[in-house]
mmCIF file of N, CA and C in Angstrom:
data_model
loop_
_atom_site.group_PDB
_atom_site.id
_atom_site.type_symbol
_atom_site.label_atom_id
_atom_site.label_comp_id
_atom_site.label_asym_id
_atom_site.label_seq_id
_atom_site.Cartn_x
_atom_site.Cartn_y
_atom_site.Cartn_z
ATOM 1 N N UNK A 1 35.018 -43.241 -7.904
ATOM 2 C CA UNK A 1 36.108 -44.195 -7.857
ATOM 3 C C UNK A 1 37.028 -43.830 -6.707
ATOM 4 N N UNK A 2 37.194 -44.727 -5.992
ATOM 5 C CA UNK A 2 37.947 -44.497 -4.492
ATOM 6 C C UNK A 2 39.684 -44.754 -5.110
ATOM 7 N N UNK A 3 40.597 -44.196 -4.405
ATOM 8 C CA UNK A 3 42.280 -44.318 -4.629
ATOM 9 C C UNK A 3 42.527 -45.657 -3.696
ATOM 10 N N UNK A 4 42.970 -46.747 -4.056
ATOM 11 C CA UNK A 4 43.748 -47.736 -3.504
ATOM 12 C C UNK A 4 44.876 -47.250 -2.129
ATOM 13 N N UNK A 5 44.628 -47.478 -0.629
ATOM 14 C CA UNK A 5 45.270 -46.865 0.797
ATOM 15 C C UNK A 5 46.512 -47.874 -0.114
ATOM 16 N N UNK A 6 47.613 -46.908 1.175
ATOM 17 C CA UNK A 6 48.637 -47.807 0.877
ATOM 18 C C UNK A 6 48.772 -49.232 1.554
ATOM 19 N N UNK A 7 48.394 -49.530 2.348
ATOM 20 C CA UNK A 7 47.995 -50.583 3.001
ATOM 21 C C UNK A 7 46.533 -51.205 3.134
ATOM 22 N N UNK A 8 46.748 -52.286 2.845
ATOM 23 C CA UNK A 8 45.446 -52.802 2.329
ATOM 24 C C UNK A 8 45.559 -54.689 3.018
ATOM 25 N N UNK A 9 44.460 -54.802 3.230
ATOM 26 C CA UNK A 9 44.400 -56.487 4.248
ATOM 27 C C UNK A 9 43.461 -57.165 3.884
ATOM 28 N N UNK A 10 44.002 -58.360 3.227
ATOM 29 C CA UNK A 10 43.419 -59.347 2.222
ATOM 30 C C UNK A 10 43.041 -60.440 3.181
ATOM 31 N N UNK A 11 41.764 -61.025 3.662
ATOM 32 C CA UNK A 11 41.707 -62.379 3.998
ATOM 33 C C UNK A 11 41.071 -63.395 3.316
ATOM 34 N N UNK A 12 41.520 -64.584 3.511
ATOM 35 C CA UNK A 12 40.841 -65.701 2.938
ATOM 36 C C UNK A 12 39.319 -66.287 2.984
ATOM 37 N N UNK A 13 38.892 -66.793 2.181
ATOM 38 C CA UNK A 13 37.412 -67.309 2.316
ATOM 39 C C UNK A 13 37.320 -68.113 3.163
ATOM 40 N N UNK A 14 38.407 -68.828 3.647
ATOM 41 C CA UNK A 14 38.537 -70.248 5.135
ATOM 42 C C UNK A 14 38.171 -68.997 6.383
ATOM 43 N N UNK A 15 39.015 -68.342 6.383
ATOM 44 C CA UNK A 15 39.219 -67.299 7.331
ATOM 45 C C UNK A 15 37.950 -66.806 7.682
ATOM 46 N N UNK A 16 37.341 -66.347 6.179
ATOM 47 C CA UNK A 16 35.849 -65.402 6.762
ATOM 48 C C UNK A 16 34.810 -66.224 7.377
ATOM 49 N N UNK A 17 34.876 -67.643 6.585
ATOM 50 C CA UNK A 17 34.330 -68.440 7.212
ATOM 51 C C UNK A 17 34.179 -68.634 8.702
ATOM 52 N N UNK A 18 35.426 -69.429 8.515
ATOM 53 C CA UNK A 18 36.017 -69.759 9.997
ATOM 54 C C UNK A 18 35.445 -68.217 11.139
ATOM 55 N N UNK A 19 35.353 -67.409 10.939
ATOM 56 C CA UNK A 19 34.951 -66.308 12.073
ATOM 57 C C UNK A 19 33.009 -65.699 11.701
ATOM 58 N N UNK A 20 32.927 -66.185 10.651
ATOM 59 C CA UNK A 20 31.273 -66.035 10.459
ATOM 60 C C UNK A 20 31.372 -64.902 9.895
ATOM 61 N N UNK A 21 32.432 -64.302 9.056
ATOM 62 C CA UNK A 21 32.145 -62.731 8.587
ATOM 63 C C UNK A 21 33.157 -61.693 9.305
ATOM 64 N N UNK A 22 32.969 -61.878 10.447
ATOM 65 C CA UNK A 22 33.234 -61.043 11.347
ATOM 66 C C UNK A 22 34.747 -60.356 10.852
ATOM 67 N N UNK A 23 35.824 -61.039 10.271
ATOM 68 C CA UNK A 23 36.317 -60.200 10.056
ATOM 69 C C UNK A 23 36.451 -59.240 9.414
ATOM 70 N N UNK A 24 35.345 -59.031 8.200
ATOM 71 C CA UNK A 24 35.801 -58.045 7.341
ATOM 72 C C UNK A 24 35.594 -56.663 8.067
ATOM 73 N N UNK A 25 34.526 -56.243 9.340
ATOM 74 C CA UNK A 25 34.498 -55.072 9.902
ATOM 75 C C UNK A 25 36.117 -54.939 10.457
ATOM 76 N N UNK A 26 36.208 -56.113 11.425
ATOM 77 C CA UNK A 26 37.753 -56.146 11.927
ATOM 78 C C UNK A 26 38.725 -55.261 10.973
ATOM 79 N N UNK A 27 39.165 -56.393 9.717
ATOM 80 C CA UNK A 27 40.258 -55.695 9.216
ATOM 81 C C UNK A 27 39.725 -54.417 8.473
ATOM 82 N N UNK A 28 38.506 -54.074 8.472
ATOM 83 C CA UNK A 28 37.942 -52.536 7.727
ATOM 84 C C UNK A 28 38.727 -51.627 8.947
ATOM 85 N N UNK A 29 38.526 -51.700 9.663
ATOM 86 C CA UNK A 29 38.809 -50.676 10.873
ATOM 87 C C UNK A 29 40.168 -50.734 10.645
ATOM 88 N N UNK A 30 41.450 -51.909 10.901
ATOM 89 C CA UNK A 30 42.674 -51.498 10.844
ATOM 90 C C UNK A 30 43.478 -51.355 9.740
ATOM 91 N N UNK A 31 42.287 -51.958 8.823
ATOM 92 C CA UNK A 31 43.249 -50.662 8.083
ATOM 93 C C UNK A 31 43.430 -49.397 7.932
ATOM 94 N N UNK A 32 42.089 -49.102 8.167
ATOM 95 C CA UNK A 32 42.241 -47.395 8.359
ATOM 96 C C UNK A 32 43.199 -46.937 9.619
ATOM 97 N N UNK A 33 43.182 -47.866 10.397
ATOM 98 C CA UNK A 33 44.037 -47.338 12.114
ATOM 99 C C UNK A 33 45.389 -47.871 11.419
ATOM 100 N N UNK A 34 45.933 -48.608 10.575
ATOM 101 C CA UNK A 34 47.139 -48.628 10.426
ATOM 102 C C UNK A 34 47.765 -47.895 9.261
ATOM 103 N N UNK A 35 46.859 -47.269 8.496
ATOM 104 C CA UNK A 35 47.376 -46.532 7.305
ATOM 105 C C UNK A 35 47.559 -45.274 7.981
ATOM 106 N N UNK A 36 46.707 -44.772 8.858
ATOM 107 C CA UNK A 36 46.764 -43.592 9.941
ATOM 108 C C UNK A 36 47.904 -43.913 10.330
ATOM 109 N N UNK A 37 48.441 -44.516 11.002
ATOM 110 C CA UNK A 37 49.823 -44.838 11.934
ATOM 111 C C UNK A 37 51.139 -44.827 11.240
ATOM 112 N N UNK A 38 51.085 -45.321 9.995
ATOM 113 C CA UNK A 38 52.054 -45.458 8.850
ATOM 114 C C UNK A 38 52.078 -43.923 8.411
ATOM 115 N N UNK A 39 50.882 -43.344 8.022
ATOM 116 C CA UNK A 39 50.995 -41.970 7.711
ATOM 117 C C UNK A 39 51.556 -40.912 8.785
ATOM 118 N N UNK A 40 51.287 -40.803 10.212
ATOM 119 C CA UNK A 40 51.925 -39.764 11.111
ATOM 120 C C UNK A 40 53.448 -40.491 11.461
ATOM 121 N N UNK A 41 53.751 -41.959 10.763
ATOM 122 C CA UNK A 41 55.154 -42.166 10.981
ATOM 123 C C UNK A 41 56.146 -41.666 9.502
ATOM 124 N N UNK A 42 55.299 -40.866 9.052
ATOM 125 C CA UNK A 42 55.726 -40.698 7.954
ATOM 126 C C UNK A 42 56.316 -41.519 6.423
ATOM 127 N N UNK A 43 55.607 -42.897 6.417
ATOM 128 C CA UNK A 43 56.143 -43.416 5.692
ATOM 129 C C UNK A 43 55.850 -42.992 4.337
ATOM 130 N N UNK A 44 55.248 -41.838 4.198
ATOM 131 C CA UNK A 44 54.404 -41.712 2.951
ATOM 132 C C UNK A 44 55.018 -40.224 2.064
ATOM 133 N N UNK A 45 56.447 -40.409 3.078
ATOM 134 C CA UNK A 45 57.165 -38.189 2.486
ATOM 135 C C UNK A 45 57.019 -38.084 1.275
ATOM 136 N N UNK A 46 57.639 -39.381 0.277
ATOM 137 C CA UNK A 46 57.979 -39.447 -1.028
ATOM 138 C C UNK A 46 56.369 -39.876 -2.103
ATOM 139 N N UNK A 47 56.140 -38.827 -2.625
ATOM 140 C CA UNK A 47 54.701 -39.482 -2.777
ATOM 141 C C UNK A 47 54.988 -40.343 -4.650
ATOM 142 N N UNK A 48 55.682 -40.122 -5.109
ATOM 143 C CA UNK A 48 56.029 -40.965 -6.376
ATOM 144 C C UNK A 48 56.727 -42.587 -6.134
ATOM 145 N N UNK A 49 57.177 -42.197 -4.318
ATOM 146 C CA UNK A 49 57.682 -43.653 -4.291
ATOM 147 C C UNK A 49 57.216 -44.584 -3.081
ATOM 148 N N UNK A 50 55.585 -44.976 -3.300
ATOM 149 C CA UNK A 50 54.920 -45.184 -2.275
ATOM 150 C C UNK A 50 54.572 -46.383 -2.372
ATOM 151 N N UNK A 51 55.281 -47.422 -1.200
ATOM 152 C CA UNK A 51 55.388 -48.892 -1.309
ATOM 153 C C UNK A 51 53.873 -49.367 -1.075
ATOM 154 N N UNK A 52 53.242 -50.215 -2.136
ATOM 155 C CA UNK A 52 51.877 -50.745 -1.680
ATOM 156 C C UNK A 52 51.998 -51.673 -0.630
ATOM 157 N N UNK A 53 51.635 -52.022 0.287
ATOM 158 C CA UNK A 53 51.666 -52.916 1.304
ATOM 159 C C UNK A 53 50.219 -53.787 1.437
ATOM 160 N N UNK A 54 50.342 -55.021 1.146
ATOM 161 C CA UNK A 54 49.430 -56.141 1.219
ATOM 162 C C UNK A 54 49.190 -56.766 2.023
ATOM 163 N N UNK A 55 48.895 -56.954 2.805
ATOM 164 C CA UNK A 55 49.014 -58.111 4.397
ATOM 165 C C UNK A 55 47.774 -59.271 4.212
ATOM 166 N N UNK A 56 48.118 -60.929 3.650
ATOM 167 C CA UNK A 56 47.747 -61.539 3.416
ATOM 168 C C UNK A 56 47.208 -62.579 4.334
ATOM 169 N N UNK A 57 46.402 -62.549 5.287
ATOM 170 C CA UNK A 57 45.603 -63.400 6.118
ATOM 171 C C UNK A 57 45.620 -64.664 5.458
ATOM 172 N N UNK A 58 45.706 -66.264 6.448
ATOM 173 C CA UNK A 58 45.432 -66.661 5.995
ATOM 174 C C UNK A 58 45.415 -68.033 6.909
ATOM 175 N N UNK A 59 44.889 -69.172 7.087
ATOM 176 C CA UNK A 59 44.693 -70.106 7.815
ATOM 177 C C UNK A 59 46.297 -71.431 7.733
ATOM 178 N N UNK A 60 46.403 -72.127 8.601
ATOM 179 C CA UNK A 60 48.062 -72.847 8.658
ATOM 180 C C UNK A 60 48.074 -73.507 7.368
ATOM 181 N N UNK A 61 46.464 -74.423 7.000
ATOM 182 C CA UNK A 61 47.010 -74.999 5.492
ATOM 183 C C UNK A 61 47.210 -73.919 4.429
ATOM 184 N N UNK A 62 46.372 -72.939 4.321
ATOM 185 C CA UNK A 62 46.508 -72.545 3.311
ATOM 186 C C UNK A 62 47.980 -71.167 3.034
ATOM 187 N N UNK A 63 48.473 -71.016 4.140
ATOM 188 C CA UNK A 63 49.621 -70.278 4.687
ATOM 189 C C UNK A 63 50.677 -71.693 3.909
ATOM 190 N N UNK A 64 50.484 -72.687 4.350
ATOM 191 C CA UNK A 64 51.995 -73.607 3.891
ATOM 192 C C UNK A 64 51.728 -73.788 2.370
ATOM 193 N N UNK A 65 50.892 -73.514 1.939
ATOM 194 C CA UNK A 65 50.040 -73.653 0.220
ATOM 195 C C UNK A 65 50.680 -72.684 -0.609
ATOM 196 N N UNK A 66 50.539 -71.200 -0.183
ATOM 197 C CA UNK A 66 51.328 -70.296 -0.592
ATOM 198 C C UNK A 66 52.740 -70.318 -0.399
ATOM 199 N N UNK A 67 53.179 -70.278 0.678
ATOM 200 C CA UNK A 67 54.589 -70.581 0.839
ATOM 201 C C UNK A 67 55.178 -71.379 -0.258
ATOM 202 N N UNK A 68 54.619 -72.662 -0.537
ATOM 203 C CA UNK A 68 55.190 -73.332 -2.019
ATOM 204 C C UNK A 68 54.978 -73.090 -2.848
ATOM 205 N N UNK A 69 54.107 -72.500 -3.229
ATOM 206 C CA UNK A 69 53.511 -71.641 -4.531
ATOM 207 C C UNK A 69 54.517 -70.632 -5.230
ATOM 208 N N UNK A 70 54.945 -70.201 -3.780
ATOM 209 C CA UNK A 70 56.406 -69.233 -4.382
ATOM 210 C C UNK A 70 58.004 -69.413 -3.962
ATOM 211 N N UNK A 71 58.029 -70.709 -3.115
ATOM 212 C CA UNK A 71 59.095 -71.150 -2.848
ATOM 213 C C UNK A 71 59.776 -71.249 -4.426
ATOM 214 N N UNK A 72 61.440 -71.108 -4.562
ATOM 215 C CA UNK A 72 62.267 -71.221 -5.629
ATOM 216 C C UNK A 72 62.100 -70.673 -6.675
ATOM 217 N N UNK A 73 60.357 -69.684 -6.860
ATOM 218 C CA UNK A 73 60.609 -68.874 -7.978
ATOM 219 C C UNK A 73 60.450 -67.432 -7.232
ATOM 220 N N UNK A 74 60.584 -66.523 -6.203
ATOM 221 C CA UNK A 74 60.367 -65.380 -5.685
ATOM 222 C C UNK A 74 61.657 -65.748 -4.316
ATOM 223 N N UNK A 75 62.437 -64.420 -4.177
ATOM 224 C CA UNK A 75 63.086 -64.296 -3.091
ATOM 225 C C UNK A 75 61.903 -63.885 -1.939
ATOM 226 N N UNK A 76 61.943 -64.685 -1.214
ATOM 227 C CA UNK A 76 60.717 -64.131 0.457
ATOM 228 C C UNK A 76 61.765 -64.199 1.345
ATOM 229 N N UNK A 77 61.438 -63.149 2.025
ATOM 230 C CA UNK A 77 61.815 -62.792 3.222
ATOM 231 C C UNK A 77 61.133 -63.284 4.227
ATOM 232 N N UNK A 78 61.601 -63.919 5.527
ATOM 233 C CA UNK A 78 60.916 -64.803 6.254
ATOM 234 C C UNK A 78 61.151 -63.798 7.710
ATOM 235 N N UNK A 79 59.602 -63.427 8.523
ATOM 236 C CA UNK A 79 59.783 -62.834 9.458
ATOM 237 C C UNK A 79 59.659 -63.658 10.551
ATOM 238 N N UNK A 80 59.288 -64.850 10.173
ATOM 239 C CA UNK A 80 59.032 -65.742 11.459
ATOM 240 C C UNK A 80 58.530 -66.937 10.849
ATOM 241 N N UNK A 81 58.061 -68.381 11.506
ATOM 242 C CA UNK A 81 57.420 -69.101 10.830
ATOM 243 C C UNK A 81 56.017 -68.796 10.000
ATOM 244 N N UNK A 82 55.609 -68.022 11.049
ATOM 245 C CA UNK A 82 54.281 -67.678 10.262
ATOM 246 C C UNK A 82 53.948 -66.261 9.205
ATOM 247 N N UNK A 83 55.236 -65.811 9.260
ATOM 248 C CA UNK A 83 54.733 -64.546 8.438
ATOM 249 C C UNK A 83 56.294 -64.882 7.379
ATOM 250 N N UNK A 84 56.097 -64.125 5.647
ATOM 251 C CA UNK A 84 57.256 -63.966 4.456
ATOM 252 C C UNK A 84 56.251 -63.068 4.067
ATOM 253 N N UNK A 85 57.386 -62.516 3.039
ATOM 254 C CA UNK A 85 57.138 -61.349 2.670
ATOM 255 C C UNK A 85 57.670 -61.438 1.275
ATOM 256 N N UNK A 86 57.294 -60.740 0.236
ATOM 257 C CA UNK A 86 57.636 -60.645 -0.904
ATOM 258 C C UNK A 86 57.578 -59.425 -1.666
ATOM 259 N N UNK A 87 59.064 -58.770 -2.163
ATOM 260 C CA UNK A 87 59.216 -57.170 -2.342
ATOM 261 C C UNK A 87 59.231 -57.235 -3.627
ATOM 262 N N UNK A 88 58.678 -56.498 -4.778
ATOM 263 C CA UNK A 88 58.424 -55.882 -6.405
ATOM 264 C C UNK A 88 58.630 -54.892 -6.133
ATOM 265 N N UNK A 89 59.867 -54.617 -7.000
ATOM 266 C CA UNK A 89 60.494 -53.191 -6.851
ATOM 267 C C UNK A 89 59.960 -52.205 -8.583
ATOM 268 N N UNK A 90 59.074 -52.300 -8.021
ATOM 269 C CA UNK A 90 58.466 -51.601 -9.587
ATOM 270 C C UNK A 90 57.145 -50.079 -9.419
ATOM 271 N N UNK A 91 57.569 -49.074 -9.965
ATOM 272 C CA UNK A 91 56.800 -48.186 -9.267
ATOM 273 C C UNK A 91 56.997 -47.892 -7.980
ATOM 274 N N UNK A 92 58.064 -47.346 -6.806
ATOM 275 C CA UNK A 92 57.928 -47.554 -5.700
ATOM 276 C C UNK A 92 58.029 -48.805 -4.946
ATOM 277 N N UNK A 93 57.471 -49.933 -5.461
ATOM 278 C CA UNK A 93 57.240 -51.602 -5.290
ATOM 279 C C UNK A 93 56.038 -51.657 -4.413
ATOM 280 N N UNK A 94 55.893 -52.986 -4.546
ATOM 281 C CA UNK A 94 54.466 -53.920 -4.083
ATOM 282 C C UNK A 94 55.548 -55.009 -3.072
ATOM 283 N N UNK A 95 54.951 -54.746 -1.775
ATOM 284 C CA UNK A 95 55.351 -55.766 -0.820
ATOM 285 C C UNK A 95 53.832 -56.561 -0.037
ATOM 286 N N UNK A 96 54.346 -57.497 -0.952
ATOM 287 C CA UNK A 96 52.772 -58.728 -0.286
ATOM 288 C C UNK A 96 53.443 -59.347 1.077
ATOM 289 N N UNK A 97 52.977 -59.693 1.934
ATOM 290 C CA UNK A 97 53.286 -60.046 3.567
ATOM 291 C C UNK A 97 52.158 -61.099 3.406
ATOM 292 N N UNK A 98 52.425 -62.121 3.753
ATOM 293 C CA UNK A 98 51.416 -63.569 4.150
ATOM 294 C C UNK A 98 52.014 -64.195 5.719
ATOM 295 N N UNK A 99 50.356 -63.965 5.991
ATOM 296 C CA UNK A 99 50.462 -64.112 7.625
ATOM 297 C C UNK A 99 49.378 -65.118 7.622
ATOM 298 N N UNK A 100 49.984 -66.188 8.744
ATOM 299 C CA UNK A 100 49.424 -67.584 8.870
ATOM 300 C C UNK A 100 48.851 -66.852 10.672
ATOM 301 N N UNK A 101 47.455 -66.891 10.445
ATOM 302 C CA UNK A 101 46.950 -67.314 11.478
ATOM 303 C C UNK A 101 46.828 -68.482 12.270
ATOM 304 N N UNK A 102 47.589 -68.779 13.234
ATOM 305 C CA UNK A 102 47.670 -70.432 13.738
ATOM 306 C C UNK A 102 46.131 -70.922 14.424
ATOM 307 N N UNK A 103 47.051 -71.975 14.319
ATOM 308 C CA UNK A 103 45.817 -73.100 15.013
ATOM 309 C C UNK A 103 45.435 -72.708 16.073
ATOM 310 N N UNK A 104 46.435 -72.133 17.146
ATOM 311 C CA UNK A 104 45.958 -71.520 18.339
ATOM 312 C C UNK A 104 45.147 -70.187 18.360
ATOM 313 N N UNK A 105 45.288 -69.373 17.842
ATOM 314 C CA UNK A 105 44.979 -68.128 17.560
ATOM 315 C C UNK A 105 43.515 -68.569 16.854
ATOM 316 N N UNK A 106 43.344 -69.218 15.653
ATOM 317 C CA UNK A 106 41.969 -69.687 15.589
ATOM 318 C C UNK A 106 41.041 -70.612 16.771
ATOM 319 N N UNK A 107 41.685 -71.457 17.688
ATOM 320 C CA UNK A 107 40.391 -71.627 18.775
ATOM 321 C C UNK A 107 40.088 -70.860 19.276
ATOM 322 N N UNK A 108 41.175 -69.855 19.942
ATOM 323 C CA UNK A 108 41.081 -68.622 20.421
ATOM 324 C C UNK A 108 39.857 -67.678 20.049
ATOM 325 N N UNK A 109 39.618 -67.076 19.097
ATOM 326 C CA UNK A 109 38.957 -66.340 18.660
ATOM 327 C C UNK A 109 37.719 -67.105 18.087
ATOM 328 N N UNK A 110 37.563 -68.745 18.166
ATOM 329 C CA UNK A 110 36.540 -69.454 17.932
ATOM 330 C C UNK A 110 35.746 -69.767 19.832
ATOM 331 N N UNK A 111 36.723 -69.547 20.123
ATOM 332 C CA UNK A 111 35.945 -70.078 21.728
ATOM 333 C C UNK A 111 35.356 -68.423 22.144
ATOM 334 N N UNK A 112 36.744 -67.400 22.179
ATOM 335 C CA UNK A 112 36.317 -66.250 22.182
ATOM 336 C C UNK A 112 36.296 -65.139 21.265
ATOM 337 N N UNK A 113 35.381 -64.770 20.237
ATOM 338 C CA UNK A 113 35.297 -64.083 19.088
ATOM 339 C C UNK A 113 35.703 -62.616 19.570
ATOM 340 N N UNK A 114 35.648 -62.177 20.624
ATOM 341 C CA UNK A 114 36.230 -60.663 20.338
ATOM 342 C C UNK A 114 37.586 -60.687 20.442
ATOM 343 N N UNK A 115 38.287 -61.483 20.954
ATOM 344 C CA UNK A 115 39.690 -60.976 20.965
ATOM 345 C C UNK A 115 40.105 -61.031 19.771
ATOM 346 N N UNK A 116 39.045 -61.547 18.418
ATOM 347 C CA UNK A 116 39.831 -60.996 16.992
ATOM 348 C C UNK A 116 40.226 -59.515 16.476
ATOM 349 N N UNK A 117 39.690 -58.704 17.082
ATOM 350 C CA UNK A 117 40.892 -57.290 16.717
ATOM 351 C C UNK A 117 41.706 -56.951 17.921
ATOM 352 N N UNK A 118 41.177 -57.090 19.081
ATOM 353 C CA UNK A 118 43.099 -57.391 19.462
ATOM 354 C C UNK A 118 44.204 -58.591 18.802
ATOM 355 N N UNK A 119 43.774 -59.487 18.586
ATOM 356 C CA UNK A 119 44.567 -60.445 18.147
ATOM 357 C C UNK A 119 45.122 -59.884 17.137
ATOM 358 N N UNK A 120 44.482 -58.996 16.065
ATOM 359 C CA UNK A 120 45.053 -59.195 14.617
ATOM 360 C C UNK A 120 45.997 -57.301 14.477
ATOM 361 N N UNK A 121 45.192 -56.475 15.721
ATOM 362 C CA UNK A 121 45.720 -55.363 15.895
ATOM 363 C C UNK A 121 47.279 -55.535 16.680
ATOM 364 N N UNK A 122 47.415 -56.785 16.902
ATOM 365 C CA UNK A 122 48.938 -57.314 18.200
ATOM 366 C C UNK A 122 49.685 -57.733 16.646
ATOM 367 N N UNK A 123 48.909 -58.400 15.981
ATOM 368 C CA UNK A 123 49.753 -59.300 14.540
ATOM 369 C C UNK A 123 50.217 -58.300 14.099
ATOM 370 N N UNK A 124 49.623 -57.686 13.269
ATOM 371 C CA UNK A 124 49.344 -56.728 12.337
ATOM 372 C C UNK A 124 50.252 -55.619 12.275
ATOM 373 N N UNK A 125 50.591 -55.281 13.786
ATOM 374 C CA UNK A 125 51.217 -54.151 13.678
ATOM 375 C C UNK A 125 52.695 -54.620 13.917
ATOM 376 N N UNK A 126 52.741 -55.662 14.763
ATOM 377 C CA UNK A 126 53.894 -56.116 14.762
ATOM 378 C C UNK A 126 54.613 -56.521 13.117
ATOM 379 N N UNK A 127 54.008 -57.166 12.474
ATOM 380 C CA UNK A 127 54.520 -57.255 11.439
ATOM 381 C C UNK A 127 54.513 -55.664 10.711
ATOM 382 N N UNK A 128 54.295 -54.792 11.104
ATOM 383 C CA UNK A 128 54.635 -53.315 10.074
ATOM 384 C C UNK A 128 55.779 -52.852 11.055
ATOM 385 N N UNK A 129 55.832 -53.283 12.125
ATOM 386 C CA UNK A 129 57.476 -53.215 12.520
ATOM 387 C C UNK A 129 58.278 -53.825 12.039
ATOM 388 N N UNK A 130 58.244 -55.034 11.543
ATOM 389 C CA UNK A 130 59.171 -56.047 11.046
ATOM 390 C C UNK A 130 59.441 -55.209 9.508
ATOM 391 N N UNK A 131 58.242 -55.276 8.972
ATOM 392 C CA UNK A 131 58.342 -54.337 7.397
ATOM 393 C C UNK A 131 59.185 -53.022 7.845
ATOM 394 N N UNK A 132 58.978 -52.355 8.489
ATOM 395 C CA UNK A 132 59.556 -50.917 8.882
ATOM 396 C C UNK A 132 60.933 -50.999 8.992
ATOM 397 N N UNK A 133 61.290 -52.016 9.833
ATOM 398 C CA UNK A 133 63.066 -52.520 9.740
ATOM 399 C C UNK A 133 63.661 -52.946 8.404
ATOM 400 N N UNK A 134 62.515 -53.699 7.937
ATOM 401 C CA UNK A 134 63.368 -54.001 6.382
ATOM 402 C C UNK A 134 63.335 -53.017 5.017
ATOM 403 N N UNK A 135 62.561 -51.917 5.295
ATOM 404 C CA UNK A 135 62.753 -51.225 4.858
ATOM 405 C C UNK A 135 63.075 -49.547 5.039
ATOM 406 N N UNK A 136 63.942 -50.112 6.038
ATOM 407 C CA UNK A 136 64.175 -47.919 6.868
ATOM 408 C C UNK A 136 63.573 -47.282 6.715
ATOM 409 N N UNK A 137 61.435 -47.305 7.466
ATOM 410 C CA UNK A 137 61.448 -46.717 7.557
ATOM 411 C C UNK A 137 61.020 -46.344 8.921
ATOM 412 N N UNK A 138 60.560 -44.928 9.319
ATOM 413 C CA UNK A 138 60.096 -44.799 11.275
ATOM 414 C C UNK A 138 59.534 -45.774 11.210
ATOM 415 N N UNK A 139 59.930 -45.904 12.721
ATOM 416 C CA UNK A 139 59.025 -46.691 14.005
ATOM 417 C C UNK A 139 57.430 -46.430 13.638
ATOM 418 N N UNK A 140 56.346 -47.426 14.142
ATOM 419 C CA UNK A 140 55.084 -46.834 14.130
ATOM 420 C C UNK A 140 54.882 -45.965 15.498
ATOM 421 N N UNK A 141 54.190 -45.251 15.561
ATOM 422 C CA UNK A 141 54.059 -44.346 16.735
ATOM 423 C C UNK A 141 53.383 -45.574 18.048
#
């Protein structure tokens, strides 16, 4: 039985589609390169109070789908149009992050398929800066 990383990257069935598979090696790799990065930034000192971090992939319809799903019953934090965030302060807490891959970003990586882990390694980390500010902790290296 493997331990749940603290960061962990959920994509959609449109998504896997939409790229033929290809992403699940993608996000296999960053998560390990971003739980690494989170770990030498030390986000991990307190080990009883260790925020799960979710990062929710997901295509523009089904990104505005969720968004209402929890509009007026969950406080979200909005990092941009395409990315909210949602903090459970329970155990340490559970912060789910839903990130809308756009329309552009999908021809992109449909006309040219490798720039999907730069693309999602540019997203990805940027949004654990955005998380990192809202919750004090280091910079990623």
């Amino acid at each position: 039985m493997s331990e749940r990383l603290p960061i962990n990257i959920e994509k959609s069935n449109e998504l896997i589609t939409l790229t033929q598979g290809k992403i699940h090696s993608v996000t296999n790799k960053l998560e390990a390169q971003l739980n690494f990065q989170t770990m030498m930034a030390n986000w991990y000192g307190d080990e009883d109070n260790i925020i799960a971090i979710s990062l929710w992939l997901y295509t523009p319809t089904e990104f505005d789908g969720v968004k209402m799903q929890y509009h007026g019953t969950h406080e979200l934090k909005h990092f941009s149009d395409d990315v909210f965030s949602i903090f459970t302060p329970v155990h340490g807490g559970d912060l789910n992050c839903y990130i809308m891959i756009t329309e552009a970003e999908l021809t992109l990586v449909a006309k040219h398929p490798k720039v999907l882990l730069p693309l999602l390694t540019t997203k990805l980390t940027k949004v654990l800066g955005l998380i990192a500010k809202q919750l004090a902790y280091p910079e990623l290296p």
